[in-house]
mmCIF file of C-alpha atoms in Angstrom:
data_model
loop_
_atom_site.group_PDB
_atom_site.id
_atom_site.type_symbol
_atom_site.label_atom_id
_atom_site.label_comp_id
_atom_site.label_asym_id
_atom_site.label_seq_id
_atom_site.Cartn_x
_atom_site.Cartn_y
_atom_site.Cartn_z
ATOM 1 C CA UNK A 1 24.569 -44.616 58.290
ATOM 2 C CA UNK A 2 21.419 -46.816 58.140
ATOM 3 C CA UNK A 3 23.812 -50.319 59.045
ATOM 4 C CA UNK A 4 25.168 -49.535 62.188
ATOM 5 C CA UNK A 5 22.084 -48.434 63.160
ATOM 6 C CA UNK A 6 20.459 -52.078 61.807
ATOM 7 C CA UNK A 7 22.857 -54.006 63.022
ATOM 8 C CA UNK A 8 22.343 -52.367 66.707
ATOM 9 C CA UNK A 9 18.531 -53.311 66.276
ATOM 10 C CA UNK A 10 19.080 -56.770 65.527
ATOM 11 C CA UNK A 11 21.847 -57.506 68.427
ATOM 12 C CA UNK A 12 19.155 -56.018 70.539
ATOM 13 C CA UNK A 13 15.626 -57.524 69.601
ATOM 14 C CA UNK A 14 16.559 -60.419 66.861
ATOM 15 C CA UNK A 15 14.255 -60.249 64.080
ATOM 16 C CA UNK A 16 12.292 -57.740 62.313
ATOM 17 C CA UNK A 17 8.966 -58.071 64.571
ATOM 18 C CA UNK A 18 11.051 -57.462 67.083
ATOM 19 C CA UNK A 19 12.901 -54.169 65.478
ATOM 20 C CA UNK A 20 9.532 -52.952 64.434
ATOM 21 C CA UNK A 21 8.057 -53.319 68.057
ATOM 22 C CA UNK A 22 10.892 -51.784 69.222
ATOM 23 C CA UNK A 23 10.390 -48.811 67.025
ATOM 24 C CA UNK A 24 6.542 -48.396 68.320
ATOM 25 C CA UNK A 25 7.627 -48.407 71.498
ATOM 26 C CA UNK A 26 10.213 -45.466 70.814
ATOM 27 C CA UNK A 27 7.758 -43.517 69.088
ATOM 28 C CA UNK A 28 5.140 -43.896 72.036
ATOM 29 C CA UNK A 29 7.834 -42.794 74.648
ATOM 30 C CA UNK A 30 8.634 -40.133 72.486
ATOM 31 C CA UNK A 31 5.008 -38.473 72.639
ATOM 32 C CA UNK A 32 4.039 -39.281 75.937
ATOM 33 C CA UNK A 33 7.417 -37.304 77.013
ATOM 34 C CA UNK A 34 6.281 -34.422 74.297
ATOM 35 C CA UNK A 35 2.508 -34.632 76.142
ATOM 36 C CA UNK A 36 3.773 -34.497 79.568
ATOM 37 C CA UNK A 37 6.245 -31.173 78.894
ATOM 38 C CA UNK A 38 3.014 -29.137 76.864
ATOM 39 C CA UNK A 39 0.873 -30.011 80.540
ATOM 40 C CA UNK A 40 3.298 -28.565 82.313
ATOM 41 C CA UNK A 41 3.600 -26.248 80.431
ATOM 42 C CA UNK A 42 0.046 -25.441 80.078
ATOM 43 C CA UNK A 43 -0.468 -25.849 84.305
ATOM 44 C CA UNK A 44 2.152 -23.036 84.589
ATOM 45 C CA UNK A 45 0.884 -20.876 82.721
ATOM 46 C CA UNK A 46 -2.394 -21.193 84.129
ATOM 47 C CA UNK A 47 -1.677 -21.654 87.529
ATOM 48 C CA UNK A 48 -1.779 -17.599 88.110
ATOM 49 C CA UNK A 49 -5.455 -17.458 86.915
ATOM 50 C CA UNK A 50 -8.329 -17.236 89.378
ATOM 51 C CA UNK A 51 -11.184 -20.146 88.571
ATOM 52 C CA UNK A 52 -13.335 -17.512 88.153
ATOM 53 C CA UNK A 53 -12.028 -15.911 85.056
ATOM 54 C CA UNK A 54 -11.566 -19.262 83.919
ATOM 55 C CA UNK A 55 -15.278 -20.333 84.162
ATOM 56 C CA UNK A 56 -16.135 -16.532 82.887
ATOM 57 C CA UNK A 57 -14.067 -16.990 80.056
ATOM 58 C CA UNK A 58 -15.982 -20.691 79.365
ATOM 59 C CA UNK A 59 -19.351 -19.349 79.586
ATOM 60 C CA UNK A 60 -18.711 -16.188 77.732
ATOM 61 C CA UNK A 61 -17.545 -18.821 74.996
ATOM 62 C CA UNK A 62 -20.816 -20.699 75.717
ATOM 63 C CA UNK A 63 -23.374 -17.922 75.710
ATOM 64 C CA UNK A 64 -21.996 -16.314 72.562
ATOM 65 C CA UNK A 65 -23.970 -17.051 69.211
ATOM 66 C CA UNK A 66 -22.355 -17.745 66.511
ATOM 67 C CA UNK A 67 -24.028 -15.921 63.312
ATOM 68 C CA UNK A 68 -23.704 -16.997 60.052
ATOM 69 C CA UNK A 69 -22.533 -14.700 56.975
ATOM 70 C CA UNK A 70 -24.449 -16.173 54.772
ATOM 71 C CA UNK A 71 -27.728 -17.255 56.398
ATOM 72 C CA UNK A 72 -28.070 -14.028 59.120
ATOM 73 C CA UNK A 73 -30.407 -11.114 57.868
ATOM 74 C CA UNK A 74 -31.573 -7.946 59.712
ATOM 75 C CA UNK A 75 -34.392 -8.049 61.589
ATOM 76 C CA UNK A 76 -36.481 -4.815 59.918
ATOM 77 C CA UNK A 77 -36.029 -6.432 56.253
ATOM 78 C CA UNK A 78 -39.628 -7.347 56.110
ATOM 79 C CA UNK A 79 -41.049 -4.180 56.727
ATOM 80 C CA UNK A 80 -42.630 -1.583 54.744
ATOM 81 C CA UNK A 81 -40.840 1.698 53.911
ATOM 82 C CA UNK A 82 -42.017 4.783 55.807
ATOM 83 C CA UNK A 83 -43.442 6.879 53.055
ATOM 84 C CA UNK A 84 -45.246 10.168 54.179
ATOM 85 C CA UNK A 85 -48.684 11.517 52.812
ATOM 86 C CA UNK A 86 -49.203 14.614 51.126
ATOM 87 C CA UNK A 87 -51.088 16.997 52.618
ATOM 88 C CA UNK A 88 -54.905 17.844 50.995
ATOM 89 C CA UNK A 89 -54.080 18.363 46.887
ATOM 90 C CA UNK A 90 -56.476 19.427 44.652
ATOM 91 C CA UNK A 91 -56.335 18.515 40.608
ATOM 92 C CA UNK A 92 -57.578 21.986 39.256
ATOM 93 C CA UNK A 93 -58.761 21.715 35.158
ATOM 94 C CA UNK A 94 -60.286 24.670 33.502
ATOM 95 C CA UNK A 95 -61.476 24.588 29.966
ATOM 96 C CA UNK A 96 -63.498 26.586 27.631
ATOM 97 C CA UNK A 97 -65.677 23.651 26.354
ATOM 98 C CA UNK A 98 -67.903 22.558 29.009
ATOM 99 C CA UNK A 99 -68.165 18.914 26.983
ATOM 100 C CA UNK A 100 -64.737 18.340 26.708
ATOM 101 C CA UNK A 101 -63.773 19.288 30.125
ATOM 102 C CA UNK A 102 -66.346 17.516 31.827
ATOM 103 C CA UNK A 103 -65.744 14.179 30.169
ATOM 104 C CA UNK A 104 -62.309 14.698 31.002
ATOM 105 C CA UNK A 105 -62.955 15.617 34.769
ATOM 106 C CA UNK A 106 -65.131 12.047 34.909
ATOM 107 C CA UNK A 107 -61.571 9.995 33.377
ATOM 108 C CA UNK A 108 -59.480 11.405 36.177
ATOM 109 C CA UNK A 109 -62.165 11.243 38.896
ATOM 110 C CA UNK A 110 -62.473 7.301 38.214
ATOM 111 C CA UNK A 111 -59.278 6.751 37.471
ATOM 112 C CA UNK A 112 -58.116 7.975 40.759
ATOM 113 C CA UNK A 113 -61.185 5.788 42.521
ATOM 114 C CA UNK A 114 -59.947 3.000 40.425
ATOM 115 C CA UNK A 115 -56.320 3.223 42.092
ATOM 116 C CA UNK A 116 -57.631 2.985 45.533
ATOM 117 C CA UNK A 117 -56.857 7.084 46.583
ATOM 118 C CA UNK A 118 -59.391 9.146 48.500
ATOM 119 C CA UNK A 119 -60.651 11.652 46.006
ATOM 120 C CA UNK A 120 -63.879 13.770 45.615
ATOM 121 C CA UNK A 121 -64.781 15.571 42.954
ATOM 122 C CA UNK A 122 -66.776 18.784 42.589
ATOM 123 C CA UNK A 123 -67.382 21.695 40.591
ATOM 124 C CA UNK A 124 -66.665 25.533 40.798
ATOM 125 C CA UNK A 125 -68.922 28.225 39.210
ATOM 126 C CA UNK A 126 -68.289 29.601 35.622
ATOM 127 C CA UNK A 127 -66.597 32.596 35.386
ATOM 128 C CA UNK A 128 -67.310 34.977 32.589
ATOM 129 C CA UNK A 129 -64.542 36.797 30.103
ATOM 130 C CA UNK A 130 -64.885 39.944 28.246
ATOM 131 C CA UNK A 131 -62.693 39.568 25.258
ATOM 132 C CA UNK A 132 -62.080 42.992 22.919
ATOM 133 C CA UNK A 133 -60.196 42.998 19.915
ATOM 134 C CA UNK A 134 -58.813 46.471 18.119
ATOM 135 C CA UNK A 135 -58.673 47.038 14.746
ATOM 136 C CA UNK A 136 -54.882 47.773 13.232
ATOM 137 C CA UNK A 137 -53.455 50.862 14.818
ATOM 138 C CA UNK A 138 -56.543 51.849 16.502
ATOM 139 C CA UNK A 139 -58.376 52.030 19.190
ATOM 140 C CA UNK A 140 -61.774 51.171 17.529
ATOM 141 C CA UNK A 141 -63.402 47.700 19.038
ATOM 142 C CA UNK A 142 -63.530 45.402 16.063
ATOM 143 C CA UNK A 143 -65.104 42.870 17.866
ATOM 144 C CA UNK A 144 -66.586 41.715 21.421
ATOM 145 C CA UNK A 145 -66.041 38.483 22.599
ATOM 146 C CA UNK A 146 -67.940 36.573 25.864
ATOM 147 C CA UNK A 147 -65.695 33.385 26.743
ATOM 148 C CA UNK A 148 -66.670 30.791 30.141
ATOM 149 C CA UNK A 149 -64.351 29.460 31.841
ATOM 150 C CA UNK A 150 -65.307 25.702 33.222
ATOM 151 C CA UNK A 151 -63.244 24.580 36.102
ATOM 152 C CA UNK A 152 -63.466 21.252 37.948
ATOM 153 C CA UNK A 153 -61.387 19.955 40.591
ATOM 154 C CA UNK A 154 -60.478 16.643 42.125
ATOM 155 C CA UNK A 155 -59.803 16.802 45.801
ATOM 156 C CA UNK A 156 -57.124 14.217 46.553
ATOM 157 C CA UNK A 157 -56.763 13.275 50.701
ATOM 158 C CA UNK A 158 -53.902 10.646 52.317
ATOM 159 C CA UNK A 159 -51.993 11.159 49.218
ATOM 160 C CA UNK A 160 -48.009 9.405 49.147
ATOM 161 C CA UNK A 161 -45.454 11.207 47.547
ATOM 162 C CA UNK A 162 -44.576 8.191 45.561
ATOM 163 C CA UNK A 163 -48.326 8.003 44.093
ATOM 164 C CA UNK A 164 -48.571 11.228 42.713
ATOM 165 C CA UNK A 165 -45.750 11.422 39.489
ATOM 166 C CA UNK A 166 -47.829 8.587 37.775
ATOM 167 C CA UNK A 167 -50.505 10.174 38.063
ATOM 168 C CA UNK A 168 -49.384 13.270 36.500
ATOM 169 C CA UNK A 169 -47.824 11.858 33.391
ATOM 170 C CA UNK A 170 -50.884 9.759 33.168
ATOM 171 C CA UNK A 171 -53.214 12.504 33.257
ATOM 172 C CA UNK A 172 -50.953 15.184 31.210
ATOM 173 C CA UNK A 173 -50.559 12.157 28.289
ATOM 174 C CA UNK A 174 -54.785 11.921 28.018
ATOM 175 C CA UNK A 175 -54.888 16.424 28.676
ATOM 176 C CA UNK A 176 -57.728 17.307 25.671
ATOM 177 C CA UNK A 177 -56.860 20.403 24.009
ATOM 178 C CA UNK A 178 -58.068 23.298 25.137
ATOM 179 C CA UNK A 179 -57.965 22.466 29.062
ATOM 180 C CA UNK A 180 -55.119 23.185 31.455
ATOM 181 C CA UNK A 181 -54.177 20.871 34.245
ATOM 182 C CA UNK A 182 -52.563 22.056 37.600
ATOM 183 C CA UNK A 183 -51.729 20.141 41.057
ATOM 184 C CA UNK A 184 -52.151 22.766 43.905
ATOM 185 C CA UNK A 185 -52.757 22.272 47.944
ATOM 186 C CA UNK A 186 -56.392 22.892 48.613
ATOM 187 C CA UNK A 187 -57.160 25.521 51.005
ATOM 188 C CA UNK A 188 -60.467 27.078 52.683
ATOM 189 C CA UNK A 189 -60.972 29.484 49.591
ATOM 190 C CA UNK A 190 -62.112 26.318 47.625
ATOM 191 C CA UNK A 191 -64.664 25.517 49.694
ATOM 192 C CA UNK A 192 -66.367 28.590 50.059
ATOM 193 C CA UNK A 193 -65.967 29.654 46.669
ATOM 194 C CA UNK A 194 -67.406 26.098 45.379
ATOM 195 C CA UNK A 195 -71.520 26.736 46.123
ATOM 196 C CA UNK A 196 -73.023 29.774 44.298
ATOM 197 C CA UNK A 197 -74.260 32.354 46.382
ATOM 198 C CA UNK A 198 -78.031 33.029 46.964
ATOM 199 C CA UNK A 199 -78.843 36.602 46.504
ATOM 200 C CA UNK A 200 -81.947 36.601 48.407
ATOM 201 C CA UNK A 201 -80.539 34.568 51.053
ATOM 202 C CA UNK A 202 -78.215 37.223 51.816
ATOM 203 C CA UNK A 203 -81.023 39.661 51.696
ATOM 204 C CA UNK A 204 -83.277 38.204 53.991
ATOM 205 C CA UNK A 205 -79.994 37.790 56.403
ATOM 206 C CA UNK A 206 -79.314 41.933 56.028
ATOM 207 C CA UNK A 207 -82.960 42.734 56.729
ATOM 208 C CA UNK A 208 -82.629 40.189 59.751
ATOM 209 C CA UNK A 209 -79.613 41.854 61.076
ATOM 210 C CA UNK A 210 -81.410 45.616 60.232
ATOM 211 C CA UNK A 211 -83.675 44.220 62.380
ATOM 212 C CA UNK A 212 -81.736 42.879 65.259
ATOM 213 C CA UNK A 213 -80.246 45.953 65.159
ATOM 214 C CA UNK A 214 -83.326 48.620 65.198
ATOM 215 C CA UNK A 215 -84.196 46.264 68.453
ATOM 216 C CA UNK A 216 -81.034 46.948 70.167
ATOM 217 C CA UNK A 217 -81.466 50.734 69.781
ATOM 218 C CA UNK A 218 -84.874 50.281 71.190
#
């Protein structure tokens, strides 16, 4: 197949320069003819389109960004997490011992100042028990008991939600016997049941309204 083929080549250009010239120039026409059918091709195709989708269509392929996988991150990655406050809690700890419970009031007073939370602590009047006990079967007093109860209470303010479970373990691993720890919301009770109240001050303010009132009758 190959020597007719060489033989052709050589009665037409002579010597091998010559064959592989000849071949060049083969190839050349060859692809120019291939170019010249894909334009026309190409110009048909887009001869129906207006200009103006076809600039629309370039600077839509301008404009557009091209983002990255592997190097694009959101924009909000940076900020903090919204974490909402507690409302007003209040660290209630009764005890029997005043000692005991007082020392231990002062640990979880400056521990919670330590940490950076808003917290005041204060103290609520003793209340007094009147413990019985009965002898077997009977309803004879064998003996007469008078207990105090201590409380003090740590008023926490702007507290998160994520704060407060460390602090609980914390404070229920170091509990003393004897005192009982309990997390509540403070309300308006606590803050008029806090000061002790001043018999005579409430006297002199019932003979002042006797008063006021004795004038109004007048």
């Amino acid at each position: 197949m190959l020597l007719p083929v060489a033989s052709n080549l050589l009665r037409r250009f002579g010597s091998h320069r010559d064959i592989l010239g000849g071949l060049l120039r083969q190839q050349k026409s060859v692809i120019a003819s291939s170019v010249s059918c894909s334009s026309s091709l190409t110009s048909a195709s887009t001869g129906n389109e207006s200009p103006s989708s076809i600039s629309g269509t370039r600077n839509a392929a301008t404009l557009t960004p091209r983002r990255d996988p592997i190097r694009w991150e959101p924009t909000d990655v940076g900020l903090p997490p919204e974490i909402e406050p507690y409302e007003a809690l209040c660290i209630e700890m009764k005890g029997y011992d005043f000692v005991v419970l007082e020392k231990f009031a002062c640990y979880v007073h400056k521990m919670c100042d330590n940490l950076g939370h808003n917290c005041e602590a204060f103290a609520m009047p003793a209340k007094s028990l009147h413990v019985s006990t009965y002898r077997p079967q009977s309803t004879v007093t064998d003996n007469t008991y008078e207990l105090q109860v201590y409380e003090r209470n740590v008023l926490l303010q702007d507290l998160t939600n994520t704060a407060l479970p460390p602090l609980i373990s914390l404070f229920t691993c170091h509990l003393p016997e004897g005192v009982t720890l309990r997390v509540r919301h403070h309300t308006a009770d606590d803050d008029a049941n806090r000061y002790i109240p001043d018999r005579q001050l409430r006297e002199l303010h019932g003979q002042l309204e006797e008063i006021q009132a004795s004038k109004k009758k007048k």
